[in-house]
PDB file of C-alpha atoms and ligand atoms in Angstrom:
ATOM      1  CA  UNK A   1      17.357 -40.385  21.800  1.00  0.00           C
ATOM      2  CA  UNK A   2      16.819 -40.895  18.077  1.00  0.00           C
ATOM      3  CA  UNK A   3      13.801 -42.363  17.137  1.00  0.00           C
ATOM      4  CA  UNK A   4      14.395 -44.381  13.856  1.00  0.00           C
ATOM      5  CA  UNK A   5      11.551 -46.259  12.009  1.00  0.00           C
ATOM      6  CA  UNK A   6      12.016 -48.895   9.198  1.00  0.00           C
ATOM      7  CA  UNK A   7       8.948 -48.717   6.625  1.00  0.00           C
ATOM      8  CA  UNK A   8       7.512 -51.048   4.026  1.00  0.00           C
ATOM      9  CA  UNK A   9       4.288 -52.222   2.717  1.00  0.00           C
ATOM     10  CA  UNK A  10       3.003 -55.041   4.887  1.00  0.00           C
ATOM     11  CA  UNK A  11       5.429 -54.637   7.512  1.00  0.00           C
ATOM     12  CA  UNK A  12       6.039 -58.647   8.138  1.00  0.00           C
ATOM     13  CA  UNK A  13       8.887 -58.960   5.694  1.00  0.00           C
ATOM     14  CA  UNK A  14      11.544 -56.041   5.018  1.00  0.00           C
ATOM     15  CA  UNK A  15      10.250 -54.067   7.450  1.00  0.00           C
ATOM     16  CA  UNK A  16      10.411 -55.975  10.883  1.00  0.00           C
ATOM     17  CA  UNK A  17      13.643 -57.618   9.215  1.00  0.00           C
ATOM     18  CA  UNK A  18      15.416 -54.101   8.985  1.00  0.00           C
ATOM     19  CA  UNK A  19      14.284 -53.506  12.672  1.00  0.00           C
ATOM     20  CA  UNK A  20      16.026 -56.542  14.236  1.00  0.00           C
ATOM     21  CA  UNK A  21      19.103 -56.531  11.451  1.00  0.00           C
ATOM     22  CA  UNK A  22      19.548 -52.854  12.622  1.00  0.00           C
ATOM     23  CA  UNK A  23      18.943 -53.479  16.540  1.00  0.00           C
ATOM     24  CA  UNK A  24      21.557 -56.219  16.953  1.00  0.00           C
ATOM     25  CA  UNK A  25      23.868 -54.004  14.738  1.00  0.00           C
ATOM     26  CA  UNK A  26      23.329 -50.712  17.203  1.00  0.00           C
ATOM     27  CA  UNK A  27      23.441 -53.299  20.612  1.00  0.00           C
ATOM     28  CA  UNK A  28      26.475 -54.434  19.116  1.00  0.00           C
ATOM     29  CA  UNK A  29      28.252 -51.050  19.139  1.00  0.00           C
ATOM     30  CA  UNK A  30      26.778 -49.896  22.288  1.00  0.00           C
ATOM     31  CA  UNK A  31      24.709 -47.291  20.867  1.00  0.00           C
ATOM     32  CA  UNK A  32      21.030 -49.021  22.319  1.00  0.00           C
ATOM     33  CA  UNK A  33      20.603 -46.052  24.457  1.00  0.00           C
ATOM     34  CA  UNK A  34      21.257 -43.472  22.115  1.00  0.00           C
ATOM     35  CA  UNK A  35      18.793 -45.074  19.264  1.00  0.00           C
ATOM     36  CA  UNK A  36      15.376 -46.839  19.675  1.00  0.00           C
ATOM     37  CA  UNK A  37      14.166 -48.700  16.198  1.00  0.00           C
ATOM     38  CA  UNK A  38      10.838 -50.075  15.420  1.00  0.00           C
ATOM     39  CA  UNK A  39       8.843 -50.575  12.229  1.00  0.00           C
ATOM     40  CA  UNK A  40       5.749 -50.051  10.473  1.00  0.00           C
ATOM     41  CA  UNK A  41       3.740 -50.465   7.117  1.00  0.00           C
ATOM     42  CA  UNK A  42       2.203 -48.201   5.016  1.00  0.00           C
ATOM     43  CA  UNK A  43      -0.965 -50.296   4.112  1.00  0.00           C
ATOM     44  CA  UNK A  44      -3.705 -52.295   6.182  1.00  0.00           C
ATOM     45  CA  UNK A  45      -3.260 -55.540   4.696  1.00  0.00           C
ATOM     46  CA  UNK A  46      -1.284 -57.646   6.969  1.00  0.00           C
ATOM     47  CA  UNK A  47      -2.655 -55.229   9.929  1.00  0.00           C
ATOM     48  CA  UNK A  48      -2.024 -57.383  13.067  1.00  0.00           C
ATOM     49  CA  UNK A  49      -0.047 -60.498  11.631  1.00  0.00           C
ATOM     50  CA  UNK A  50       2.821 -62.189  12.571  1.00  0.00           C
ATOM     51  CA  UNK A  51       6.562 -61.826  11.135  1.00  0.00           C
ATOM     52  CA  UNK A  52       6.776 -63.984   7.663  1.00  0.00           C
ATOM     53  CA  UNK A  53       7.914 -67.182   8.048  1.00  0.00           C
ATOM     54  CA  UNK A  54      10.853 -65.782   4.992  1.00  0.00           C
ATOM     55  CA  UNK A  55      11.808 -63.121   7.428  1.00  0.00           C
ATOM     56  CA  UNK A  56      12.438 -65.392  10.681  1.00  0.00           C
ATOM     57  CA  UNK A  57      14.324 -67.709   8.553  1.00  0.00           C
ATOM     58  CA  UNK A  58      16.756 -65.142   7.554  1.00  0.00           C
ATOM     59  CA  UNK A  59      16.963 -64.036  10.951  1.00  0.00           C
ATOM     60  CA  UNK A  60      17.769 -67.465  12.310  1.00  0.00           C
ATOM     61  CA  UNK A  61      19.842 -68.278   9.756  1.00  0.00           C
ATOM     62  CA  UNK A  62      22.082 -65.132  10.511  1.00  0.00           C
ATOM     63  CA  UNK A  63      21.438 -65.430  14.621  1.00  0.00           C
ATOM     64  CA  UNK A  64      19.625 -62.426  14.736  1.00  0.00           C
ATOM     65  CA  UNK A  65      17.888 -61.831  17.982  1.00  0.00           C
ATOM     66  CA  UNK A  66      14.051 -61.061  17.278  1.00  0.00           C
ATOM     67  CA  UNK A  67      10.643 -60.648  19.404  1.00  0.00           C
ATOM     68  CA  UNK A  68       7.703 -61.984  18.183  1.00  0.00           C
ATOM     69  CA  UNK A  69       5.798 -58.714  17.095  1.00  0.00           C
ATOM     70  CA  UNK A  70       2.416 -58.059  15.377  1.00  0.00           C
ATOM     71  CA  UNK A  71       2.350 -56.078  11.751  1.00  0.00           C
ATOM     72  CA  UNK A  72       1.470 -51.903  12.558  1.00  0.00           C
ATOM     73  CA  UNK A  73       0.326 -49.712  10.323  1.00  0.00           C
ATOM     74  CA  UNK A  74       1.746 -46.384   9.937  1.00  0.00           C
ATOM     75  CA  UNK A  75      -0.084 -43.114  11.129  1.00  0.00           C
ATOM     76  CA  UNK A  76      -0.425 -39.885  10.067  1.00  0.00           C
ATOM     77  CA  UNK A  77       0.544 -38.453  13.863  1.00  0.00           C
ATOM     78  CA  UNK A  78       3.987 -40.977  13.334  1.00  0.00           C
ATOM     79  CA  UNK A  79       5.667 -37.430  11.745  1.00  0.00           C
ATOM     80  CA  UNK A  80       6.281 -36.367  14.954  1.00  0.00           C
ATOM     81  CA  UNK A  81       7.171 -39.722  16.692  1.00  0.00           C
ATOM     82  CA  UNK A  82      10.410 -40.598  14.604  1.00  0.00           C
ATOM     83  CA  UNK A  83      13.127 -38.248  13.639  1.00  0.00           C
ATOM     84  CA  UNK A  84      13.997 -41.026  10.606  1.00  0.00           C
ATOM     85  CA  UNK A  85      11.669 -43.182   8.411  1.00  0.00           C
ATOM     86  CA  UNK A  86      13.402 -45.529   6.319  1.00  0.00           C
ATOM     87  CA  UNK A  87      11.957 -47.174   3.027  1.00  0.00           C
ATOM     88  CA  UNK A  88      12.230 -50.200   1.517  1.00  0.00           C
ATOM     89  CA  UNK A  89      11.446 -48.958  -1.560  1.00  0.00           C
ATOM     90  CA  UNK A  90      10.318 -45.535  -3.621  1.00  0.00           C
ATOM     91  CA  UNK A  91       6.620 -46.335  -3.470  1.00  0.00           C
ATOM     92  CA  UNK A  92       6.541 -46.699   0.328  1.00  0.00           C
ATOM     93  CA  UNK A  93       8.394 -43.035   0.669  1.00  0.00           C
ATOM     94  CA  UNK A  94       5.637 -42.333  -2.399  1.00  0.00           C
ATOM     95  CA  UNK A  95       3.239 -43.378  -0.108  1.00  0.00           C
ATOM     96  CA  UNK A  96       4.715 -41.725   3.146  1.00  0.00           C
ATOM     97  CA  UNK A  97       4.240 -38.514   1.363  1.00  0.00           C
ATOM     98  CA  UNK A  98       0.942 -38.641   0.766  1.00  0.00           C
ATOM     99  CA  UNK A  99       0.034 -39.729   4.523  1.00  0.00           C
ATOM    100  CA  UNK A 100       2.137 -36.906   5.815  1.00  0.00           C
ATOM    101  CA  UNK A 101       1.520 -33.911   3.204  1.00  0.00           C
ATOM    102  CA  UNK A 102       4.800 -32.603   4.105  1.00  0.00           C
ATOM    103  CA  UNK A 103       8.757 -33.969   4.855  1.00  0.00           C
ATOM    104  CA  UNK A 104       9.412 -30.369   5.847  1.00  0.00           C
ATOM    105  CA  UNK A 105      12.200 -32.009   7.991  1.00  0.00           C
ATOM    106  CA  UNK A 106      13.810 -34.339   5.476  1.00  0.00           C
ATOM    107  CA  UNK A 107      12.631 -37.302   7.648  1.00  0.00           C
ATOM    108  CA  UNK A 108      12.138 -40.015   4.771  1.00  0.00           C
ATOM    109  CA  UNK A 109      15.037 -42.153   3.225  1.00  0.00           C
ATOM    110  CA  UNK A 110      15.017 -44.883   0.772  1.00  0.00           C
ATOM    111  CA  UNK A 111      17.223 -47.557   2.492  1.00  0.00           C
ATOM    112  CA  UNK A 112      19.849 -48.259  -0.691  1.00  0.00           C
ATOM    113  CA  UNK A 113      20.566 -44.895  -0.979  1.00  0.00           C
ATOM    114  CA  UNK A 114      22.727 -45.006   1.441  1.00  0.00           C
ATOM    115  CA  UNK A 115      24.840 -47.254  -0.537  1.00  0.00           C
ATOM    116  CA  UNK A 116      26.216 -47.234  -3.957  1.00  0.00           C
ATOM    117  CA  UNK A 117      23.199 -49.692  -4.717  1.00  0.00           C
ATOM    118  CA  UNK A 118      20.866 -46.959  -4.718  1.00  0.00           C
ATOM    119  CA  UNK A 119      17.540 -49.148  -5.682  1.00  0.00           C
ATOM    120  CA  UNK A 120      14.299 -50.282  -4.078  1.00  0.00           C
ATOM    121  CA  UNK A 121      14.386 -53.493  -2.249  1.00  0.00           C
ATOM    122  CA  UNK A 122      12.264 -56.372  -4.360  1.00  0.00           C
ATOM    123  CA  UNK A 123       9.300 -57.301  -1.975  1.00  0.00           C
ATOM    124  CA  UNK A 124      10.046 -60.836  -1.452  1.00  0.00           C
ATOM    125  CA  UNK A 125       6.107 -60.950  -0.407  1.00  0.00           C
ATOM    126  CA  UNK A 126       6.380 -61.534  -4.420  1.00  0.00           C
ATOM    127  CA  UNK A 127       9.801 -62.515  -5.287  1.00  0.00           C
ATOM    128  CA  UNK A 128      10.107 -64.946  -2.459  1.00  0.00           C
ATOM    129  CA  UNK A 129      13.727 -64.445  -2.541  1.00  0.00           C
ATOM    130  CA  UNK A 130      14.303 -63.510   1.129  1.00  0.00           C
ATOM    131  CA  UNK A 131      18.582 -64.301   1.240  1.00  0.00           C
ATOM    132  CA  UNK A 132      18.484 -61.362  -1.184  1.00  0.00           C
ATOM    133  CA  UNK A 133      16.488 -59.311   1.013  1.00  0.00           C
ATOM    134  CA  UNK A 134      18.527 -60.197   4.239  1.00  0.00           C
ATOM    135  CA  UNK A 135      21.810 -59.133   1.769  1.00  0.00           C
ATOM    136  CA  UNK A 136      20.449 -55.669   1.017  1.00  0.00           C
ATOM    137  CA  UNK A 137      19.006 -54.940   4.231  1.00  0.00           C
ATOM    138  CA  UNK A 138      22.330 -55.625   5.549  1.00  0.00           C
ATOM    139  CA  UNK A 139      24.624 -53.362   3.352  1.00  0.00           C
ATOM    140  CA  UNK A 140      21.485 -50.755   3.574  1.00  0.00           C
ATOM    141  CA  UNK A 141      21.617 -50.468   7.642  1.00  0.00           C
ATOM    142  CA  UNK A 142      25.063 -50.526   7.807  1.00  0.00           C
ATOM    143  CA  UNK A 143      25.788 -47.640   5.779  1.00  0.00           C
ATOM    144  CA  UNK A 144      22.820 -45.763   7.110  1.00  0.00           C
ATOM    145  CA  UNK A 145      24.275 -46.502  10.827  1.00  0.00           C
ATOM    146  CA  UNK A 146      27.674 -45.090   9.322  1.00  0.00           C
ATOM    147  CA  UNK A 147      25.724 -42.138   7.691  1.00  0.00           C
ATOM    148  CA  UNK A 148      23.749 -42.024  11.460  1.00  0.00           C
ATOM    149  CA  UNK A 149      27.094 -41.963  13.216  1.00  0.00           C
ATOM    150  CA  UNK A 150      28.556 -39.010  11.435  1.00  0.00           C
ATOM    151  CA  UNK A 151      25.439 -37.143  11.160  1.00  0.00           C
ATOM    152  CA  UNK A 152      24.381 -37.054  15.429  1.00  0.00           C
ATOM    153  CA  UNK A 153      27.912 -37.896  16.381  1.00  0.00           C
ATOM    154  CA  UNK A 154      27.648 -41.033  17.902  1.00  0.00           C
TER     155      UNK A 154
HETATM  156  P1  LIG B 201       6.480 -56.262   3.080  1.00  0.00           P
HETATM  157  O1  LIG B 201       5.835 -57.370   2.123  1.00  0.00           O
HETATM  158  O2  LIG B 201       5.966 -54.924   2.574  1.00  0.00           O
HETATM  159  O3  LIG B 201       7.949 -56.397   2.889  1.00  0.00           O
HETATM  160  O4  LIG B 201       6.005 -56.592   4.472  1.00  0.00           O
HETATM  161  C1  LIG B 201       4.454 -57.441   1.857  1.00  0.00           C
HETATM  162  C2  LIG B 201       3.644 -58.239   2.639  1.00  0.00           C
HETATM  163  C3  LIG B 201       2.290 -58.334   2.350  1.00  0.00           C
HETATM  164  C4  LIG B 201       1.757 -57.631   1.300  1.00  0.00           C
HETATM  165  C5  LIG B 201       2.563 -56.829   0.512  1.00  0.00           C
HETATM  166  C6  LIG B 201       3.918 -56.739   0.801  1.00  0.00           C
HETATM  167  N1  LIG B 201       0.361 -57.744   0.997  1.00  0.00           N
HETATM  168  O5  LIG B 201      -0.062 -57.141   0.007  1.00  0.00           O
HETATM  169  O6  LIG B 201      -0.362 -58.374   1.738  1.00  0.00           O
END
């Protein structure tokens, strides 16, 4: 089983959206058994808070299937829980390598590079532009699922 986490800041907006773009993507093609997703943030601020309202509306709009889920923040100890962490953005893998001194295993990924995009995903905690969010999240889980495919041969 690979163990695949989705990181941002606050986890109740790119984050948790990630995790259910990317589950309904993997129940699609069968593969539910083979990977288990969840998410988590890198700070304490929304520690314990529901999904943003943003995020379910994307979700709804694009019949995503979601569970209501409470923000998590990530651990040191996580290392060795996940075999991939996944970034919204360069400051959260910043900020992943400080919490876990070392990526000896190559565990953390910024999200767009796995496209031809290669950028950070805006935090629409600020931009409030959430379609744009749901977009990139999109292109960025399909092409790591493509990327995940070829790499544990799926
Ligand atoms: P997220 O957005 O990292 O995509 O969940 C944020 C949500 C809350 C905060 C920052 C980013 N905050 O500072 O409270």
């Amino acid at each position: 089983m690979i163990k695949v986490c989705f990181v941002c800041l606050g986890n109740i907006c790119r984050s948790p959206m990630a995790e259910f773009v990317f589950k309904d993507m993997i129940e699609k093609e069968n593969l539910n058994s083979q990977i288990c997703v969840e998410s988590r943030g890198t700070s304490d601020e929304e520690l314990g808070n529901s999904i943003h309202s943003g995020t379910i509306f994307e979700l709804n709009k694009h019949h995503i299937p979601y569970t209501p889920r409470k923000a998590i923040q990530l651990v040191k100890d996580d290392y060795h829980n996940f075999d991939y962490f996944i970034s919204a953005d360069s400051l959260n893998c910043r900020l992943m390598r400080n919490l876990f001194v070392h990526d000896n295993e190559f565990k953390i990924h910024r999200i767009l590079d796995f496209t031809s995009l290669k950028k950070d995903i805006a935090d629409p905690w600020y931009t409030g532009n959430f379609s744009l969010t749901y977009q990139e999240i999109e292109l960025g889980c399909r092409a790591f699922l493509d990327y995940l495919k070829k790499k544990e041969n799926f």
